[in-house]
mmCIF file of N, CA, C and O in Angstrom:
data_model
loop_
_atom_site.group_PDB
_atom_site.id
_atom_site.type_symbol
_atom_site.label_atom_id
_atom_site.label_comp_id
_atom_site.label_asym_id
_atom_site.label_seq_id
_atom_site.Cartn_x
_atom_site.Cartn_y
_atom_site.Cartn_z
ATOM 1 N N MET A 1 13.593 9.702 -11.582
ATOM 2 C CA MET A 1 12.713 8.555 -11.682
ATOM 3 C C MET A 1 11.560 8.905 -12.617
ATOM 4 O O MET A 1 10.966 9.971 -12.519
ATOM 5 N N GLU A 2 11.259 8.012 -13.494
ATOM 6 C CA GLU A 2 10.153 8.214 -14.422
ATOM 7 C C GLU A 2 8.833 8.015 -13.697
ATOM 8 O O GLU A 2 8.680 7.086 -12.902
ATOM 9 N N LYS A 3 7.898 8.913 -13.979
ATOM 10 C CA LYS A 3 6.593 8.824 -13.322
ATOM 11 C C LYS A 3 5.829 7.623 -13.882
ATOM 12 O O LYS A 3 5.775 7.410 -15.084
ATOM 13 N N ARG A 4 5.261 6.830 -12.976
ATOM 14 C CA ARG A 4 4.492 5.651 -13.374
ATOM 15 C C ARG A 4 3.191 6.088 -14.033
ATOM 16 O O ARG A 4 2.482 6.935 -13.532
ATOM 17 N N ARG A 5 2.891 5.509 -15.183
ATOM 18 C CA ARG A 5 1.648 5.827 -15.880
ATOM 19 C C ARG A 5 0.607 4.762 -15.555
ATOM 20 O O ARG A 5 0.882 3.567 -15.665
ATOM 21 N N LEU A 6 -0.555 5.230 -15.168
ATOM 22 C CA LEU A 6 -1.643 4.308 -14.872
ATOM 23 C C LEU A 6 -2.475 4.085 -16.130
ATOM 24 O O LEU A 6 -2.778 5.035 -16.847
ATOM 25 N N PRO A 7 -2.838 2.860 -16.379
ATOM 26 C CA PRO A 7 -3.704 2.593 -17.535
ATOM 27 C C PRO A 7 -5.125 3.079 -17.268
ATOM 28 O O PRO A 7 -5.493 3.393 -16.134
ATOM 29 N N HIS A 8 -5.921 3.130 -18.308
ATOM 30 C CA HIS A 8 -7.340 3.455 -18.148
ATOM 31 C C HIS A 8 -8.057 2.160 -17.767
ATOM 32 O O HIS A 8 -7.881 1.138 -18.408
ATOM 33 N N PHE A 9 -8.844 2.221 -16.713
ATOM 34 C CA PHE A 9 -9.529 1.022 -16.219
ATOM 35 C C PHE A 9 -10.985 1.050 -16.631
ATOM 36 O O PHE A 9 -11.638 2.095 -16.582
ATOM 37 N N LYS A 10 -11.510 -0.123 -16.990
ATOM 38 C CA LYS A 10 -12.924 -0.186 -17.399
ATOM 39 C C LYS A 10 -13.861 -0.160 -16.196
ATOM 40 O O LYS A 10 -15.007 0.244 -16.307
ATOM 41 N N ASP A 11 -13.350 -0.620 -15.035
ATOM 42 C CA ASP A 11 -14.171 -0.609 -13.829
ATOM 43 C C ASP A 11 -13.280 -0.694 -12.595
ATOM 44 O O ASP A 11 -12.063 -0.825 -12.687
ATOM 45 N N GLU A 12 -13.911 -0.595 -11.439
ATOM 46 C CA GLU A 12 -13.167 -0.594 -10.175
ATOM 47 C C GLU A 12 -12.456 -1.919 -9.918
ATOM 48 O O GLU A 12 -11.343 -1.949 -9.376
ATOM 49 N N ALA A 13 -13.063 -3.008 -10.320
ATOM 50 C CA ALA A 13 -12.445 -4.325 -10.120
ATOM 51 C C ALA A 13 -11.142 -4.434 -10.903
ATOM 52 O O ALA A 13 -10.145 -4.962 -10.399
ATOM 53 N N GLU A 14 -11.152 -3.936 -12.123
ATOM 54 C CA GLU A 14 -9.937 -3.978 -12.943
ATOM 55 C C GLU A 14 -8.845 -3.105 -12.328
ATOM 56 O O GLU A 14 -7.679 -3.492 -12.285
ATOM 57 N N GLU A 15 -9.230 -1.941 -11.814
ATOM 58 C CA GLU A 15 -8.255 -1.067 -11.164
ATOM 59 C C GLU A 15 -7.686 -1.725 -9.908
ATOM 60 O O GLU A 15 -6.473 -1.697 -9.674
ATOM 61 N N ALA A 16 -8.543 -2.332 -9.097
ATOM 62 C CA ALA A 16 -8.088 -3.007 -7.875
ATOM 63 C C ALA A 16 -7.091 -4.116 -8.206
ATOM 64 O O ALA A 16 -6.072 -4.272 -7.528
ATOM 65 N N LYS A 17 -7.375 -4.873 -9.254
ATOM 66 C CA LYS A 17 -6.467 -5.951 -9.671
ATOM 67 C C LYS A 17 -5.120 -5.382 -10.099
ATOM 68 O O LYS A 17 -4.073 -5.915 -9.754
ATOM 69 N N TRP A 18 -5.147 -4.268 -10.845
ATOM 70 C CA TRP A 18 -3.903 -3.656 -11.299
ATOM 71 C C TRP A 18 -3.056 -3.240 -10.099
ATOM 72 O O TRP A 18 -1.863 -3.521 -10.041
ATOM 73 N N TRP A 19 -3.672 -2.547 -9.122
ATOM 74 C CA TRP A 19 -2.929 -2.105 -7.946
ATOM 75 C C TRP A 19 -2.369 -3.296 -7.171
ATOM 76 O O TRP A 19 -1.240 -3.259 -6.695
ATOM 77 N N TYR A 20 -3.162 -4.353 -7.061
ATOM 78 C CA TYR A 20 -2.689 -5.555 -6.364
ATOM 79 C C TYR A 20 -1.516 -6.183 -7.112
ATOM 80 O O TYR A 20 -0.499 -6.528 -6.506
ATOM 81 N N ASP A 21 -1.651 -6.316 -8.424
ATOM 82 C CA ASP A 21 -0.598 -6.939 -9.230
ATOM 83 C C ASP A 21 0.694 -6.121 -9.243
ATOM 84 O O ASP A 21 1.769 -6.673 -9.465
ATOM 85 N N HIS A 22 0.615 -4.818 -9.027
ATOM 86 C CA HIS A 22 1.782 -3.935 -9.091
ATOM 87 C C HIS A 22 2.174 -3.364 -7.734
ATOM 88 O O HIS A 22 2.934 -2.408 -7.657
ATOM 89 N N ARG A 23 1.676 -3.978 -6.663
ATOM 90 C CA ARG A 23 1.908 -3.424 -5.325
ATOM 91 C C ARG A 23 3.384 -3.348 -4.963
ATOM 92 O O ARG A 23 3.818 -2.390 -4.318
ATOM 93 N N ASP A 24 4.185 -4.313 -5.378
ATOM 94 C CA ASP A 24 5.615 -4.282 -5.028
ATOM 95 C C ASP A 24 6.334 -3.136 -5.730
ATOM 96 O O ASP A 24 7.139 -2.432 -5.114
ATOM 97 N N GLU A 25 6.039 -2.931 -7.016
ATOM 98 C CA GLU A 25 6.679 -1.833 -7.750
ATOM 99 C C GLU A 25 6.245 -0.481 -7.193
ATOM 100 O O GLU A 25 7.066 0.428 -7.050
ATOM 101 N N VAL A 26 4.965 -0.351 -6.869
ATOM 102 C CA VAL A 26 4.460 0.907 -6.323
ATOM 103 C C VAL A 26 5.099 1.175 -4.958
ATOM 104 O O VAL A 26 5.504 2.299 -4.667
ATOM 105 N N ALA A 27 5.219 0.155 -4.140
ATOM 106 C CA ALA A 27 5.863 0.311 -2.825
ATOM 107 C C ALA A 27 7.322 0.724 -2.992
ATOM 108 O O ALA A 27 7.804 1.612 -2.281
ATOM 109 N N ASP A 28 8.024 0.095 -3.924
ATOM 110 C CA ASP A 28 9.421 0.464 -4.179
ATOM 111 C C ASP A 28 9.527 1.921 -4.628
ATOM 112 O O ASP A 28 10.415 2.656 -4.185
ATOM 113 N N ASP A 29 8.612 2.349 -5.508
ATOM 114 C CA ASP A 29 8.599 3.741 -5.964
ATOM 115 C C ASP A 29 8.381 4.690 -4.787
ATOM 116 O O ASP A 29 9.028 5.730 -4.689
ATOM 117 N N MET A 30 7.449 4.331 -3.900
ATOM 118 C CA MET A 30 7.139 5.191 -2.758
ATOM 119 C C MET A 30 8.332 5.289 -1.807
ATOM 120 O O MET A 30 8.681 6.382 -1.349
ATOM 121 N N ILE A 31 8.973 4.181 -1.532
ATOM 122 C CA ILE A 31 10.144 4.192 -0.646
ATOM 123 C C ILE A 31 11.247 5.054 -1.241
ATOM 124 O O ILE A 31 11.865 5.866 -0.552
ATOM 125 N N LYS A 32 11.482 4.895 -2.534
ATOM 126 C CA LYS A 32 12.511 5.691 -3.204
ATOM 127 C C LYS A 32 12.171 7.181 -3.141
ATOM 128 O O LYS A 32 13.036 8.004 -2.843
ATOM 129 N N ALA A 33 10.916 7.523 -3.379
ATOM 130 C CA ALA A 33 10.491 8.930 -3.328
ATOM 131 C C ALA A 33 10.664 9.494 -1.923
ATOM 132 O O ALA A 33 11.090 10.643 -1.761
ATOM 133 N N MET A 34 10.355 8.699 -0.906
ATOM 134 C CA MET A 34 10.515 9.154 0.473
ATOM 135 C C MET A 34 11.989 9.384 0.788
ATOM 136 O O MET A 34 12.350 10.388 1.416
ATOM 137 N N ARG A 35 12.844 8.487 0.354
ATOM 138 C CA ARG A 35 14.288 8.641 0.604
ATOM 139 C C ARG A 35 14.854 9.857 -0.104
ATOM 140 O O ARG A 35 15.790 10.483 0.391
ATOM 141 N N GLU A 36 14.297 10.171 -1.272
ATOM 142 C CA GLU A 36 14.773 11.310 -2.055
ATOM 143 C C GLU A 36 14.103 12.618 -1.638
ATOM 144 O O GLU A 36 14.380 13.665 -2.209
ATOM 145 N N GLY A 37 13.215 12.551 -0.657
ATOM 146 C CA GLY A 37 12.563 13.755 -0.168
ATOM 147 C C GLY A 37 11.508 14.311 -1.108
ATOM 148 O O GLY A 37 11.220 15.503 -1.095
ATOM 149 N N ARG A 38 10.920 13.470 -1.931
ATOM 150 C CA ARG A 38 9.928 13.918 -2.902
ATOM 151 C C ARG A 38 8.493 13.694 -2.436
ATOM 152 O O ARG A 38 7.560 13.778 -3.221
ATOM 153 N N THR A 39 8.293 13.413 -1.164
ATOM 154 C CA THR A 39 6.946 13.247 -0.628
ATOM 155 C C THR A 39 6.729 14.272 0.471
ATOM 156 O O THR A 39 7.680 14.744 1.088
ATOM 157 N N GLY A 40 5.494 14.607 0.708
ATOM 158 C CA GLY A 40 5.165 15.547 1.767
ATOM 159 C C GLY A 40 4.940 14.818 3.077
ATOM 160 O O GLY A 40 4.861 13.588 3.116
ATOM 161 N N PRO A 41 4.817 15.561 4.156
ATOM 162 C CA PRO A 41 4.633 14.940 5.466
ATOM 163 C C PRO A 41 3.345 14.133 5.564
ATOM 164 O O PRO A 41 3.254 13.194 6.331
ATOM 165 N N GLY A 42 2.335 14.479 4.789
ATOM 166 C CA GLY A 42 1.072 13.747 4.828
ATOM 167 C C GLY A 42 1.222 12.299 4.406
ATOM 168 O O GLY A 42 0.584 11.409 4.960
ATOM 169 N N VAL A 43 2.079 12.043 3.439
ATOM 170 C CA VAL A 43 2.281 10.682 2.940
ATOM 171 C C VAL A 43 2.874 9.805 4.036
ATOM 172 O O VAL A 43 2.402 8.703 4.297
ATOM 173 N N VAL A 44 3.894 10.306 4.690
ATOM 174 C CA VAL A 44 4.548 9.541 5.746
ATOM 175 C C VAL A 44 3.578 9.304 6.904
ATOM 176 O O VAL A 44 3.484 8.195 7.438
ATOM 177 N N ALA A 45 2.823 10.326 7.272
ATOM 178 C CA ALA A 45 1.859 10.183 8.364
ATOM 179 C C ALA A 45 0.794 9.145 8.025
ATOM 180 O O ALA A 45 0.426 8.325 8.874
ATOM 181 N N LYS A 46 0.309 9.162 6.807
ATOM 182 C CA LYS A 46 -0.704 8.184 6.393
ATOM 183 C C LYS A 46 -0.140 6.771 6.425
ATOM 184 O O LYS A 46 -0.816 5.833 6.849
ATOM 185 N N LEU A 47 1.086 6.603 5.983
ATOM 186 C CA LEU A 47 1.706 5.275 6.009
ATOM 187 C C LEU A 47 1.901 4.789 7.438
ATOM 188 O O LEU A 47 1.655 3.624 7.739
ATOM 189 N N ARG A 48 2.330 5.679 8.328
ATOM 190 C CA ARG A 48 2.506 5.294 9.731
ATOM 191 C C ARG A 48 1.181 4.862 10.348
ATOM 192 O O ARG A 48 1.113 3.868 11.064
ATOM 193 N N GLU A 49 0.119 5.619 10.078
ATOM 194 C CA GLU A 49 -1.193 5.288 10.630
ATOM 195 C C GLU A 49 -1.674 3.941 10.087
ATOM 196 O O GLU A 49 -2.235 3.136 10.813
ATOM 197 N N ARG A 50 -1.436 3.711 8.811
ATOM 198 C CA ARG A 50 -1.839 2.434 8.208
ATOM 199 C C ARG A 50 -1.099 1.271 8.859
ATOM 200 O O ARG A 50 -1.688 0.235 9.160
ATOM 201 N N LEU A 51 0.193 1.441 9.107
ATOM 202 C CA LEU A 51 0.970 0.386 9.756
ATOM 203 C C LEU A 51 0.474 0.142 11.178
ATOM 204 O O LEU A 51 0.352 -1.001 11.612
ATOM 205 N N ARG A 52 0.176 1.222 11.909
ATOM 206 C CA ARG A 52 -0.350 1.067 13.271
ATOM 207 C C ARG A 52 -1.666 0.301 13.253
ATOM 208 O O ARG A 52 -1.895 -0.581 14.072
ATOM 209 N N THR A 53 -2.539 0.648 12.320
ATOM 210 C CA THR A 53 -3.833 -0.027 12.209
ATOM 211 C C THR A 53 -3.641 -1.506 11.923
ATOM 212 O O THR A 53 -4.291 -2.358 12.532
ATOM 213 N N GLN A 54 -2.735 -1.836 11.013
ATOM 214 C CA GLN A 54 -2.467 -3.236 10.690
ATOM 215 C C GLN A 54 -1.916 -3.976 11.899
ATOM 216 O O GLN A 54 -2.264 -5.127 12.139
ATOM 217 N N GLN A 55 -1.054 -3.315 12.680
ATOM 218 C CA GLN A 55 -0.485 -3.948 13.867
ATOM 219 C C GLN A 55 -1.565 -4.205 14.913
ATOM 220 O O GLN A 55 -1.576 -5.251 15.549
ATOM 221 N N VAL A 56 -2.495 -3.267 15.075
ATOM 222 C CA VAL A 56 -3.588 -3.439 16.041
ATOM 223 C C VAL A 56 -4.478 -4.591 15.613
ATOM 224 O O VAL A 56 -4.850 -5.446 16.421
ATOM 225 N N ILE A 57 -4.814 -4.644 14.336
ATOM 226 C CA ILE A 57 -5.664 -5.728 13.825
ATOM 227 C C ILE A 57 -4.989 -7.072 14.044
ATOM 228 O O ILE A 57 -5.610 -8.020 14.511
ATOM 229 N N GLN A 58 -3.690 -7.169 13.749
ATOM 230 C CA GLN A 58 -2.970 -8.423 13.934
ATOM 231 C C GLN A 58 -2.916 -8.797 15.408
ATOM 232 O O GLN A 58 -3.097 -9.957 15.769
ATOM 233 N N SER A 59 -2.696 -7.815 16.263
ATOM 234 C CA SER A 59 -2.655 -8.075 17.701
ATOM 235 C C SER A 59 -3.998 -8.609 18.200
ATOM 236 O O SER A 59 -4.047 -9.552 18.994
ATOM 237 N N GLU A 60 -5.095 -8.016 17.701
ATOM 238 C CA GLU A 60 -6.428 -8.486 18.088
ATOM 239 C C GLU A 60 -6.682 -9.912 17.592
ATOM 240 O O GLU A 60 -7.244 -10.730 18.307
ATOM 241 N N LYS A 61 -6.230 -10.217 16.380
ATOM 242 C CA LYS A 61 -6.374 -11.573 15.844
ATOM 243 C C LYS A 61 -5.589 -12.565 16.693
ATOM 244 O O LYS A 61 -6.071 -13.656 16.993
ATOM 245 N N ASP A 62 -4.380 -12.182 17.080
ATOM 246 C CA ASP A 62 -3.544 -13.054 17.911
ATOM 247 C C ASP A 62 -4.199 -13.310 19.265
ATOM 248 O O ASP A 62 -4.179 -14.421 19.784
ATOM 249 N N THR A 63 -4.812 -12.275 19.836
ATOM 250 C CA THR A 63 -5.491 -12.409 21.131
ATOM 251 C C THR A 63 -6.665 -13.382 21.029
ATOM 252 O O THR A 63 -6.833 -14.267 21.863
ATOM 253 N N VAL A 64 -7.473 -13.219 19.991
ATOM 254 C CA VAL A 64 -8.626 -14.093 19.796
ATOM 255 C C VAL A 64 -8.178 -15.534 19.586
ATOM 256 O O VAL A 64 -8.731 -16.462 20.167
ATOM 257 N N THR A 65 -7.140 -15.717 18.797
ATOM 258 C CA THR A 65 -6.624 -17.061 18.520
ATOM 259 C C THR A 65 -6.120 -17.718 19.803
ATOM 260 O O THR A 65 -6.414 -18.885 20.067
ATOM 261 N N SER A 66 -5.403 -16.961 20.620
ATOM 262 C CA SER A 66 -4.867 -17.547 21.857
ATOM 263 C C SER A 66 -5.982 -17.839 22.866
ATOM 264 O O SER A 66 -5.889 -18.790 23.634
ATOM 265 N N GLN A 67 -7.038 -17.054 22.860
ATOM 266 C CA GLN A 67 -8.162 -17.300 23.764
ATOM 267 C C GLN A 67 -8.948 -18.542 23.359
ATOM 268 O O GLN A 67 -9.536 -19.197 24.193
ATOM 269 N N ASN A 68 -8.959 -18.848 22.072
ATOM 270 C CA ASN A 68 -9.700 -20.009 21.566
ATOM 271 C C ASN A 68 -8.892 -21.303 21.647
ATOM 272 O O ASN A 68 -9.403 -22.352 21.336
ATOM 273 N N SER A 69 -7.653 -21.190 22.063
ATOM 274 C CA SER A 69 -6.797 -22.387 22.133
ATOM 275 C C SER A 69 -6.989 -23.144 23.424
ATOM 276 O O SER A 69 -7.369 -22.699 24.414
#
């Protein structure tokens, strides 16, 4: 797999937009790297923690929404 080259960004906003616009390709690259064993255990652990955090946030939102109904 060819390594993705990041452009030079003029500021943080431009970099954030680039990552947002390319999130699907970056995610596909990461999944492929994980399947090929090219990532370390830290990457997988960080992704798991991020998913858990997102699930907790969504669960809290669902609870608040149901309480307000």
